[in-house]
Short mmCIF file of C-alpha atoms and ligand atoms in Angstrom, two decimals:
data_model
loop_
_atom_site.label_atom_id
_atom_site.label_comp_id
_atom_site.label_asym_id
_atom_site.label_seq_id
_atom_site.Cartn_x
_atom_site.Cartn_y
_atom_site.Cartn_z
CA UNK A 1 -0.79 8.51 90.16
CA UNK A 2 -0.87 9.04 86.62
CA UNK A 3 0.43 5.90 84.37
CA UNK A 4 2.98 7.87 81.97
CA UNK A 5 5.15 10.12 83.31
CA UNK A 6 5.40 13.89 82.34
CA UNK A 7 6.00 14.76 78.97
CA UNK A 8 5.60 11.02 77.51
CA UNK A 9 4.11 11.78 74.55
CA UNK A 10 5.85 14.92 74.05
CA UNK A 11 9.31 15.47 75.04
CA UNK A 12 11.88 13.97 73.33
CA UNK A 13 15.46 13.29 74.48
CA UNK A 14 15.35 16.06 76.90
CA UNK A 15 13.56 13.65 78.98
CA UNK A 16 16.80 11.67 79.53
CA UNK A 17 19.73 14.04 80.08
CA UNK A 18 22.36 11.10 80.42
CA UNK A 19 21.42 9.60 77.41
CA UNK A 20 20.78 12.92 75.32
CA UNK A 21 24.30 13.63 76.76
CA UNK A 22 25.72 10.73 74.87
CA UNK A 23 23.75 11.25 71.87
CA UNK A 24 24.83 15.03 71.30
CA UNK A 25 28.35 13.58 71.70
CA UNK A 26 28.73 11.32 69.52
CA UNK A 27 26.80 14.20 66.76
CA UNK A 28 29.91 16.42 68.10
CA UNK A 29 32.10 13.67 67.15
CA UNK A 30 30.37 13.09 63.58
CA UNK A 31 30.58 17.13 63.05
CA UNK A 32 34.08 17.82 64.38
CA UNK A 33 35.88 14.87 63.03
CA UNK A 34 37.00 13.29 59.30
CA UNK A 35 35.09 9.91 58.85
CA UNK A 36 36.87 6.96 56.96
CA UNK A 37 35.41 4.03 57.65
CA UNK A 38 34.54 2.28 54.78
CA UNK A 39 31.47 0.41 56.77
CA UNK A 40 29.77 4.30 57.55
CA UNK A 41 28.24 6.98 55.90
CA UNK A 42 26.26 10.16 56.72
CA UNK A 43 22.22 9.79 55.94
CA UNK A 44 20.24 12.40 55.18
CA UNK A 45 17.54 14.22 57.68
CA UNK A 46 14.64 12.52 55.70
CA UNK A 47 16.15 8.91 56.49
CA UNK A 48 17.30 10.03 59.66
CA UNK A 49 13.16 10.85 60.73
CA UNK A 50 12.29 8.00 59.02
CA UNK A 51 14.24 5.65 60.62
CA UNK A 52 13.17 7.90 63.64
CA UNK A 53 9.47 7.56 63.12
CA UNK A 54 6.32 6.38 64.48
CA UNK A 55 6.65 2.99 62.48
CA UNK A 56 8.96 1.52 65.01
CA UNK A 57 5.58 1.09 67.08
CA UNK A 58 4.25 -0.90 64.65
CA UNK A 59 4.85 -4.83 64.51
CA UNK A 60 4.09 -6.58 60.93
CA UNK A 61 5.01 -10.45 59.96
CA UNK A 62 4.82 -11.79 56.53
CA UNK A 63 5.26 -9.65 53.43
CA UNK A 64 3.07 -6.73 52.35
CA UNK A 65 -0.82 -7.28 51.82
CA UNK A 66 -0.31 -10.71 53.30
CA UNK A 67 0.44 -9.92 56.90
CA UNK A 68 -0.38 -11.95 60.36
CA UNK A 69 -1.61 -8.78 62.01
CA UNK A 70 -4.00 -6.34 60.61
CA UNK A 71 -3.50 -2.30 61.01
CA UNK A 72 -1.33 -2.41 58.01
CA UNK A 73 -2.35 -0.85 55.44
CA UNK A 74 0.45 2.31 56.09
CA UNK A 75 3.44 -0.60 57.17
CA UNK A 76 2.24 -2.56 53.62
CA UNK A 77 2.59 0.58 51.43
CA UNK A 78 5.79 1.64 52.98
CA UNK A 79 7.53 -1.37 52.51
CA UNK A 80 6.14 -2.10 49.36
CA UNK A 81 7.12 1.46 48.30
CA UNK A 82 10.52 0.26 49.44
CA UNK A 83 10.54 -2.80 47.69
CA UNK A 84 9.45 -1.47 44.36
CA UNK A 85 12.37 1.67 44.67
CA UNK A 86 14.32 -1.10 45.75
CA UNK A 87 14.00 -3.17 42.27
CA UNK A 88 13.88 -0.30 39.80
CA UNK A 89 17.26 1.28 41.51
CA UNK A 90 19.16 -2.81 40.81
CA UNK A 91 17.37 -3.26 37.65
CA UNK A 92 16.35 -6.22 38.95
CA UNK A 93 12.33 -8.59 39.46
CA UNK A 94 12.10 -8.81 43.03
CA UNK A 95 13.49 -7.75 46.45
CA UNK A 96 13.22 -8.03 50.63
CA UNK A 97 13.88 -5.22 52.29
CA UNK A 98 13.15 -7.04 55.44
CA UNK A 99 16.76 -8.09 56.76
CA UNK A 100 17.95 -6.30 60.11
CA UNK A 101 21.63 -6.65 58.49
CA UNK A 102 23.92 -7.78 56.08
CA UNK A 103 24.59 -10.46 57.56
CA UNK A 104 20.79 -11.58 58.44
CA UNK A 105 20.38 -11.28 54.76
CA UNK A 106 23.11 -13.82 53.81
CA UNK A 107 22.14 -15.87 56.62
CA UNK A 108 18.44 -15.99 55.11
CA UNK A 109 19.72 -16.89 51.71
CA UNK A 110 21.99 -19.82 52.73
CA UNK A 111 18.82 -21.08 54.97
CA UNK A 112 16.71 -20.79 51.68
CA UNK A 113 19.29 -21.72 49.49
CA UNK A 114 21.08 -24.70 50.87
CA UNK A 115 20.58 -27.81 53.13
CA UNK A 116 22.82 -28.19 56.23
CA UNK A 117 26.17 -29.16 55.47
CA UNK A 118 26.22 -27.99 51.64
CA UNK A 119 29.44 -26.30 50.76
CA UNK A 120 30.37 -23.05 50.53
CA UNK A 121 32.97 -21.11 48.72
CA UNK A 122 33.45 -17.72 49.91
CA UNK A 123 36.81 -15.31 49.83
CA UNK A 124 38.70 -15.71 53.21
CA UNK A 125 38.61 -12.62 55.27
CA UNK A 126 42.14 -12.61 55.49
CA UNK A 127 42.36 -11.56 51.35
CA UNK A 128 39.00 -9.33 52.22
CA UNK A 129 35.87 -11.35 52.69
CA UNK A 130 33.33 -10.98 54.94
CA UNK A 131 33.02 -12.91 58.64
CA UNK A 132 28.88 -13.84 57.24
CA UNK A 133 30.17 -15.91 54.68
CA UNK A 134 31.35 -18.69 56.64
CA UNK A 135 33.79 -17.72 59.05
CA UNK A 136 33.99 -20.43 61.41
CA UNK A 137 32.96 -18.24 64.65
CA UNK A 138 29.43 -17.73 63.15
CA UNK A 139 26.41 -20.17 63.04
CA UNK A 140 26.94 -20.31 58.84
CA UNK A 141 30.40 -21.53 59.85
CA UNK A 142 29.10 -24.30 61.49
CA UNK A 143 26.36 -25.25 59.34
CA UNK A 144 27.98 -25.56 55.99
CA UNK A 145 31.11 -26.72 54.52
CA UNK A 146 33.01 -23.44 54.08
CA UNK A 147 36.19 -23.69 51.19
CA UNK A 148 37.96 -20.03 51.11
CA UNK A 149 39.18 -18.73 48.29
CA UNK A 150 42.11 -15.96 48.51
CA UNK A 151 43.56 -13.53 46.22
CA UNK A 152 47.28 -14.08 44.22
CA UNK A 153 50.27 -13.21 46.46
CA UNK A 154 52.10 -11.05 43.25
CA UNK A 155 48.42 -9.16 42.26
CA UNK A 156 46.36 -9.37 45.33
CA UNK A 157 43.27 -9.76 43.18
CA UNK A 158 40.89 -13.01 42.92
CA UNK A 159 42.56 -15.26 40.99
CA UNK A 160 40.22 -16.64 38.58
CA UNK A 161 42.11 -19.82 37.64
CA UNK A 162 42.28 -20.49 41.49
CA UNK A 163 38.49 -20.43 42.16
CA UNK A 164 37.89 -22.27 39.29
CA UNK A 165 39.85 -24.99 40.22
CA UNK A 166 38.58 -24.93 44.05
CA UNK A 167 34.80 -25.03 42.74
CA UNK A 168 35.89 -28.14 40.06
CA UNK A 169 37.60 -30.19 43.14
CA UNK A 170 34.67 -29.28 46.19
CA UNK A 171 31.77 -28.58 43.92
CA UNK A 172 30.25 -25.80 46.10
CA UNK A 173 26.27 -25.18 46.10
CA UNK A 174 26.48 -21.54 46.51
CA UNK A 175 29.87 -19.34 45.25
CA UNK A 176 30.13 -15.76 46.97
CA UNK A 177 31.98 -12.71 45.81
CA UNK A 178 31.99 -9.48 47.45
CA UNK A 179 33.64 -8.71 50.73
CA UNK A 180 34.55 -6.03 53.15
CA UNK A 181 37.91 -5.16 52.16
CA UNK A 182 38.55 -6.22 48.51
CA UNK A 183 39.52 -2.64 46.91
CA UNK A 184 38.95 -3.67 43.35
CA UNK A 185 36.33 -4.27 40.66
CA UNK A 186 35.28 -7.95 40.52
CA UNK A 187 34.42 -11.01 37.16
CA UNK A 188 30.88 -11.36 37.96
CA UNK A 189 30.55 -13.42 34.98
CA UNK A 190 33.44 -14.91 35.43
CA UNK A 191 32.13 -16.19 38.75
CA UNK A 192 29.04 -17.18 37.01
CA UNK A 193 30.34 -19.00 34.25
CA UNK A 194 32.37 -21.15 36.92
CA UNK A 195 29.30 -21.69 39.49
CA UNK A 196 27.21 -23.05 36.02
CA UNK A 197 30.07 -25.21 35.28
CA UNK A 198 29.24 -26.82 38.73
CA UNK A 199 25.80 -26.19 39.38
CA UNK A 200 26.46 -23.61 42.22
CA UNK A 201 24.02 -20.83 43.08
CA UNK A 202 26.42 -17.47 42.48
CA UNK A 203 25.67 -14.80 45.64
CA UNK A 204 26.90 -11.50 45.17
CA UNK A 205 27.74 -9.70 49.02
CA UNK A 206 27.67 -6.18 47.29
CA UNK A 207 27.31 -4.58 50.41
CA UNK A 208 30.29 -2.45 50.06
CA UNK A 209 29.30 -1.17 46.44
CA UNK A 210 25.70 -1.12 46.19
CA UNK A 211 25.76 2.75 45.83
CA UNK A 212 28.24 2.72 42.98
CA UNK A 213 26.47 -0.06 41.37
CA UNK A 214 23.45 2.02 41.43
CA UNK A 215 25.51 4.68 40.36
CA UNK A 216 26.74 2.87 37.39
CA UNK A 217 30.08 3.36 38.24
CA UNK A 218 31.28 -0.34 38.90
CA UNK A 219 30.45 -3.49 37.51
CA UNK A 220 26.97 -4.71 38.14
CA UNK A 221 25.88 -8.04 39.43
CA UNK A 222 23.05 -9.05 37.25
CA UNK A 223 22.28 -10.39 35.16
CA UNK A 224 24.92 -12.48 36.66
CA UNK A 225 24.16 -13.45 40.23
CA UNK A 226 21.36 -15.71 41.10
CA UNK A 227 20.99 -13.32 44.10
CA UNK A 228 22.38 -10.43 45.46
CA UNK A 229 22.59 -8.71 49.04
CA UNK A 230 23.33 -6.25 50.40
CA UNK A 231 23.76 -3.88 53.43
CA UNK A 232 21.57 -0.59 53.23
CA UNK A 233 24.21 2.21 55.21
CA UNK A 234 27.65 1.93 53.10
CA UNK A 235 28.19 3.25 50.20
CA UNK A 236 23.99 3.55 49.49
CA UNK A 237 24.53 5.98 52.01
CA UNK A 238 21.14 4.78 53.79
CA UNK A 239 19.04 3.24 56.86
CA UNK A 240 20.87 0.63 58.92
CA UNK A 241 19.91 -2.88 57.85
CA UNK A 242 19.98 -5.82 54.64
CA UNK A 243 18.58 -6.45 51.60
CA UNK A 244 18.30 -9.46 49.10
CA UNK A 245 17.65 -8.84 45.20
CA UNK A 246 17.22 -11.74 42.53
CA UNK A 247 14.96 -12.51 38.95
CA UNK A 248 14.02 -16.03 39.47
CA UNK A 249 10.76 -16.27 40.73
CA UNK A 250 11.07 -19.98 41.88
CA UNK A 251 13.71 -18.68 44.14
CA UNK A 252 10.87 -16.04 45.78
CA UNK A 253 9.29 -18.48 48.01
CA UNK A 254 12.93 -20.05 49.34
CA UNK A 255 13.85 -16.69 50.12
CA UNK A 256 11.60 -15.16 51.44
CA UNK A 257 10.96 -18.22 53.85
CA UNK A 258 14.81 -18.25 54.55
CA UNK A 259 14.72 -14.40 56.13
CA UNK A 260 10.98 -14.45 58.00
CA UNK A 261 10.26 -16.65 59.69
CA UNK A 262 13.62 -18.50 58.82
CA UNK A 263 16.50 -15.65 60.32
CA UNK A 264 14.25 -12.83 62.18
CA UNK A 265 11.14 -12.54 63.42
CA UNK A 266 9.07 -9.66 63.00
CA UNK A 267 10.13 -6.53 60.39
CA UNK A 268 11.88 -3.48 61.78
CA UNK A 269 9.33 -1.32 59.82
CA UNK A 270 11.15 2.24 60.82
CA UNK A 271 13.94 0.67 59.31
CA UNK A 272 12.05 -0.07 56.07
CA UNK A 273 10.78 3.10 56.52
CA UNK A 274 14.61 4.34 56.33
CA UNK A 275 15.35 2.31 53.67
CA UNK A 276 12.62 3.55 51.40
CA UNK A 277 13.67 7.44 51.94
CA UNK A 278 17.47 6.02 51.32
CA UNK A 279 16.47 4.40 48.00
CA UNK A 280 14.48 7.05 47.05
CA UNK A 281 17.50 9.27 47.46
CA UNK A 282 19.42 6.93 45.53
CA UNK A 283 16.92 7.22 42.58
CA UNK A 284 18.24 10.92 42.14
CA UNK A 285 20.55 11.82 39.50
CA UNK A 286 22.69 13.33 42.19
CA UNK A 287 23.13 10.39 43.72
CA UNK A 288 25.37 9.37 40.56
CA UNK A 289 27.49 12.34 41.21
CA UNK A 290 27.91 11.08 44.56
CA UNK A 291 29.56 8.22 43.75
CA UNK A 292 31.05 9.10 40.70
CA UNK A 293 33.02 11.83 43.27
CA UNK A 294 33.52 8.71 45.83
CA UNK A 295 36.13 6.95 43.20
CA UNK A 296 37.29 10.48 42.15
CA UNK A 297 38.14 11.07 46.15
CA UNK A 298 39.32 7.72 46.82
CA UNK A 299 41.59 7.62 44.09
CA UNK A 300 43.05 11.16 44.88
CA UNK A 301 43.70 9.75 48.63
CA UNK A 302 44.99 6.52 47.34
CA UNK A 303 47.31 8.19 45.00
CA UNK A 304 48.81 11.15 47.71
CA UNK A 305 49.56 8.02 50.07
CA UNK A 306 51.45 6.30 47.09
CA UNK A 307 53.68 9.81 46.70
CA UNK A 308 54.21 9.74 50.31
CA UNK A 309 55.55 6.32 50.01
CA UNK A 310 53.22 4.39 51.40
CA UNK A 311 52.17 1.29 49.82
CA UNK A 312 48.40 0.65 48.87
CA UNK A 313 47.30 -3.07 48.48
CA UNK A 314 46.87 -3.69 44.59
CA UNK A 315 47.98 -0.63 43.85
CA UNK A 316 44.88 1.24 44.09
CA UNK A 317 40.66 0.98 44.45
CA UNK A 318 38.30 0.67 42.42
CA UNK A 319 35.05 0.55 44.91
CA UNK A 320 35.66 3.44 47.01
CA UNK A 321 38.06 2.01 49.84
CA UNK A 322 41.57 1.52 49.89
CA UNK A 323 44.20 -1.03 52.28
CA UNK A 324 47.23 1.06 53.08
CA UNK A 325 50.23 -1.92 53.89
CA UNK A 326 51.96 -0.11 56.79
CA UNK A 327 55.11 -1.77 56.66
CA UNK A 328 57.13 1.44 54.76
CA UNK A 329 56.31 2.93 58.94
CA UNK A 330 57.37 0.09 60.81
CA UNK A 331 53.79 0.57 63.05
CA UNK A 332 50.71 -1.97 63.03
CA UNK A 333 47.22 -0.77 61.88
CA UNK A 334 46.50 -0.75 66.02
CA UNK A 335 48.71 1.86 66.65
CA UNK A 336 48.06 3.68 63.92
CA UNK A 337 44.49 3.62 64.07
CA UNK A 338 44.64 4.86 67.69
CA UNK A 339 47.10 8.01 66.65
CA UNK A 340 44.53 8.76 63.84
CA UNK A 341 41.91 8.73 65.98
CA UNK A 342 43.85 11.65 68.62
CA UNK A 343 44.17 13.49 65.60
CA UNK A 344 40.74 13.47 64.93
CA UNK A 345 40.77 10.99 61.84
CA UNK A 346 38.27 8.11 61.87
CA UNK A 347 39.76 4.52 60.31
CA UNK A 348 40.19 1.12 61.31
CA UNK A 349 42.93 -1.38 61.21
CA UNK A 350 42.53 -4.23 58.45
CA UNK A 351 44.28 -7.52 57.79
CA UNK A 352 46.14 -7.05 54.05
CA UNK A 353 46.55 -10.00 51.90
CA UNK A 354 49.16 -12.39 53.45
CA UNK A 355 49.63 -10.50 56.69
CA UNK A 356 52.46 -11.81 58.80
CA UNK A 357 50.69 -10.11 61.93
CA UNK A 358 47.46 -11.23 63.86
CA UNK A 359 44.05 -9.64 63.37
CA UNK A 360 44.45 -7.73 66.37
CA UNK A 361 47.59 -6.10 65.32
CA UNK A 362 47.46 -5.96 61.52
CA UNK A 363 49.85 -4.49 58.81
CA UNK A 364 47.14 -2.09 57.56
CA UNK A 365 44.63 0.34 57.11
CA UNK A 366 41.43 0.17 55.53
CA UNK A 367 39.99 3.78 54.60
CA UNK A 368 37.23 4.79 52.35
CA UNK A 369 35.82 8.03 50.94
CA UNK A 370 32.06 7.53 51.34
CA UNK A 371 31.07 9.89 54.46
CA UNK A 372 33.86 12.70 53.63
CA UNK A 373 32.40 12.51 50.02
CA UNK A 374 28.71 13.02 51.81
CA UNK A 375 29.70 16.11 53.98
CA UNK A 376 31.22 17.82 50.47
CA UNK A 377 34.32 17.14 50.80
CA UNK A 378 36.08 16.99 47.17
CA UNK A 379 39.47 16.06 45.47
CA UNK A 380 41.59 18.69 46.91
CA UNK A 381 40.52 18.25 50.82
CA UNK A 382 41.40 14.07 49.93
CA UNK A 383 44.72 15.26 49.33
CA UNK A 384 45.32 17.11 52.38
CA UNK A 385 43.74 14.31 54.06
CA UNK A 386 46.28 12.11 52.73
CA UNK A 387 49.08 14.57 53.63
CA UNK A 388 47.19 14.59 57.51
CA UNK A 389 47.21 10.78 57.17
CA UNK A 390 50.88 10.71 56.58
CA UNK A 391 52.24 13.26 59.14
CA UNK A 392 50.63 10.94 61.83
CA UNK A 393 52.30 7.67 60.33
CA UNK A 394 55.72 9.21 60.59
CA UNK A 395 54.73 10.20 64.22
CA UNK A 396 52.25 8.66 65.52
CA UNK A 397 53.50 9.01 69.30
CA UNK A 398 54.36 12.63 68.38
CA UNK A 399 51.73 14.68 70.61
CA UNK A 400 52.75 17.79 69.21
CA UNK A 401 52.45 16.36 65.20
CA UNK A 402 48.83 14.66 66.42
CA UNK A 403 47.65 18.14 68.32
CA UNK A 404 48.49 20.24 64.86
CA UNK A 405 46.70 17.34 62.57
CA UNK A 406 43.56 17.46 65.23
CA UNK A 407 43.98 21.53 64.19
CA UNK A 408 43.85 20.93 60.65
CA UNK A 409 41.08 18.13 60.46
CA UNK A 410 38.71 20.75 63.15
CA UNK A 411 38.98 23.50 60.47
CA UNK A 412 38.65 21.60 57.45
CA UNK A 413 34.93 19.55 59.41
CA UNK A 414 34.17 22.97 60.21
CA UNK A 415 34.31 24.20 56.72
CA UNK A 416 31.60 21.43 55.93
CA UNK A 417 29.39 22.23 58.75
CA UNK A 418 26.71 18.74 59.28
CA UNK A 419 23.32 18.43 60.63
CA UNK A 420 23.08 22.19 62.10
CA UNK A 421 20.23 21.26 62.94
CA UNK A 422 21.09 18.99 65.79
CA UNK A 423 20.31 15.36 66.28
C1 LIG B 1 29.23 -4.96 56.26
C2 LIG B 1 29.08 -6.25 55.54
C3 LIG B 1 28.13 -7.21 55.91
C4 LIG B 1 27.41 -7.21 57.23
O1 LIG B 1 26.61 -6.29 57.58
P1 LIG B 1 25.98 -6.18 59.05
O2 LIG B 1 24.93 -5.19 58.80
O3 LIG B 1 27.08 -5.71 59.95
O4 LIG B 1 25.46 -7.52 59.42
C5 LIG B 1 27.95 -8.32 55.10
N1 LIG B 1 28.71 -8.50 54.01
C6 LIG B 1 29.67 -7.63 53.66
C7 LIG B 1 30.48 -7.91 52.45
C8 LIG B 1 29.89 -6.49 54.41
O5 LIG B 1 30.86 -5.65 54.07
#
C-alpha cells in the first residue's frame, strides 16, 4: 500500500470536500457581505500565497544567519527581507517579525522588559485598551502589577493630567498607549515625557494604526516610544501575526530573548513570509492613498450616523474606527450586532467609556472602515452604509427592514466583486 494517499502532493482542497466546503463559505461570506470590523482587513493574493506557501514546512529557531537548524538560507533571506521592509516602512533601527500575534509580541516585551511583579500602566479596556496589556484573565495580568488608566467622563479622551498623576503615585516600569477601541489620535510625547519623569519604558500597542502611521496620516510613535508593536492584519492590511520595532540597541538582546525562546517557540516562517509581501505592499505609494481614504471613509460614516442621531463616542475618529453609543435606540450592541449581521453587515459590540451595561451586553458599536476601504469602496457607499446601519437600529427585529438592507448591502458587495479568483 502506498504511504501517501492519492493526489498528496498535488491536489489541493479538493482533497477534503467538508473542509473546502467551509472554506468557499466563509470566501462567499467575505464577497457577499460589508466588513466592519475594525480587527480585519482584506490581503492581497500575493500575501494570501505567501502566507499559503511552501515555508510553512520549514522550521527555523533563532534569528536570521544565526539559526539552530541549517537549510536556511531561503527562511534567513525571507525574514530578513521582512525585517529590513519592516524598519524602513517605521523609520525605525531594528525589528522582529517573529511574533505569532499581537499579543505574543507584548507578552515578549514585558518578559524582556520587566521582572515579575513590576508595574504596569496600561488604558483599561473598558475606556478602549487592549485585554494583552494586563487584563487580569491573562498570564501578564498575573505577573505584573497592572494600574489602568481611563479616559475623562466629559471628553472621553486620555486625560493627560490623570496618567501623569497615576505614573507619579505607582511609578510604573513600562507605560502603554494604544488600544483596540480608542477612536482618536494619541500624546506620544506626552506619554514619553511622563514615563522619563519616572523612569518607565513607554510601549506603544499601535496595532490598530500601524497602516496609517505608515501612511503618515496619524501621529507616529518614534522617536517617542522605547518600543513599539504591533499586529500585522489591521489596518497594515497584512499576514496574520506581531511585530516589535525599537532604536536602542541595548534593548535588541532583551527583546529578542523575551519573544524566542522567551513567548514562542519556533517562527511561523509562511507567516513571515506573509508579512514580508504585506510590508512590501505597504512600501507603495498607494498604500498612502489607502489610508488616507480609510479616515476619509470613516469620517463620512461617522458623520451620517451623527445626522441620523446617533451618538459617536468623542464625537468622531481619528484612526479609522468609530464607537457608536446606542442609547438614542434603546438596544445593546448584542442585539444590534446580531440584526446587522441578518442584514448582511459585519460589526461587533464594544464597551463605550463608562458603560452602565456588562461586556456581554454593551451600549455600543465599534465599526471601522479598513476592509470596505480595501474592496474600493469610497465616501459615497460609507454614507449609504451609514443610512443601512441606521434603518436596522430603528428595527432591528423588523424582518422585512433587515431582508431589504441584506438587498442593498448584496448589490453594493457585488458592485466590488473580491478574489474572482476563488480561495
Ligand atoms: C488586536 C490587538 C492586539 C492583539 O492581537 P492578537 O493578534 O489577537 O494577539 C494587541 N493589541 C492591540 C491594541 C490590539 O488591538
Amino acid at each position: 500500500m502506498s504511504t501517501l494517499h492519492a493526489g498528496y502532493f498535488s491536489t489541493g482542497l479538493d482533497a477534503d470536500p467538508e473542509l473546502a466546503a467551509a472554506i468557499a463559505g466563509e470566501l462567499k461570506r467575505q464577497q457577499d457581505g460589508i466588513e466592519l470590523i475594525a480587527s480585519e482587513n482584506l490581503v492581497s493574493r500575493c500575501v494570501l500565497e505567501a502566507q499559503g506557501s511552501v515555508l510553512t514546512n520549514k522550521t527555523v529557531e533563532g534569528l536570521p544567519y544565526g539559526r539552530y537548524y541549517g537549510g536556511a538560507e531561503f527562511a534567513d533571506a525571507i525574514e530578513a527581507l521582512a525585517v529590513k521592509r519592516a524598519t524602513e516602512l517605521f523609520g525605525c533601527a531594528f525589528a522582529n517579525v517573529q511574533p505569532h500575534s499581537g499579543s505574543n509580541a507584548n507578552a515578549g516585551v514585558y518578559l524582556g522588559l520587566l521582572k515579575l511583579g513590576d508595574c504596569i500602566l496600561s488604558m483599561n479596556t473598558a475606556a478602549g485598551g487592549h485585554i494583552s496589556h494586563g487584563h487580569p484573565a491573562t498570564l501578564t495580568g498575573r505577573d505584573y502589577r497592572i494600574v489602568p488608566y481611563g479616559v475623562s467622563r466629559e471628553t472621553e479622551q486620555i486625560d493627560m493630567a490623570e496618567v501623569r498623576a497615576l505614573a507619579l503615585k505607582e511609578r510604573p516600569r513600562l507605560i502603554i498607549v494604544g488600544g483596540s477601541a480608542y477612536p482618536r489620535s494619541l500624546d506620544f510625547s506626552g506619554f514619553r515625557a511622563i514615563a522619563d519623569e519616572v523612569g518607565a519604558f513607554l510601549m506603544v500597542d499601535m496595532a490598530h494604526f500601524a497602516g496609517l502611521v505608515a501612511a503618515g496620516v496619524y501621529p507616529h510613535p518614534f522617536p517617542h516610544a522605547h518600543v513599539v508593536t504591533s499586529t500585522t492584519y489591521k489596518s497594515l492590511r497584512g499576514a496574520r501575526g506581531g511585530l516589535v520595532l525599537w532604536n536602542d540597541p541595548a534593548l535588541t538582546d532583551r527583546i529578542s530573548y523575551g519573544i524566542f525562546p522567551g513567548v514562542q517557540g519556533s517562527v511561523m516562517m509562511h507567516a513571515v513570509a506573509g508579512k514580508a509581501a504585506c510590508f512590501g505592499e505597504a512600501l507603495k505609494p498607494e498604500f498612502k492613498a489607502y489610508n488616507a481614504a480609510v479616515i476619509a471613509n470613516a469620517r463620512a460614516l461617522a458623520e451620517t450616523l451623527q445626522q441620523c442621531g446617533v451618538r459617536i463616542v468623542s464625537g468622531g475618529t481619528d484612526s479609522g474606527l468609530m464607537l457608536v453609543d446606542l442609547a438614542a435606540r434603546g438596544i445593546d450592541g448584542s442585539l444590534a450586532a446580531k440584526a446587522l449581521e441578518a442584514a448582511g453587515i459585519a460589526v461587533n459590540k464594544n464597551l463605550i467609556p463608562f458603560d452602565p451595561n456588562p461586556p456581554e451586553a454593551p451600549s455600543g458599536l465599534r465599526l471601522s472602515a479598513n476592509a470596505g476601504t480595501a474592496r474600493g469602496f469610497g465616501v459615497e457607499e460609507f454614507v449609504a452604509i451609514g443610512q443601512m446601519i441606521d434603518r436596522v437600529l430603528r428595527a432591528p427585529k423588523d424582518e422585512a427592514v433587515l431582508a431589504s438592507v441584506l438587498a442593498s448591502v448584496r448589490a453594493m458587495a457585488a458592485r466590488f466583486p473580491i478574489y474572482t479568483k476563488g480561495p
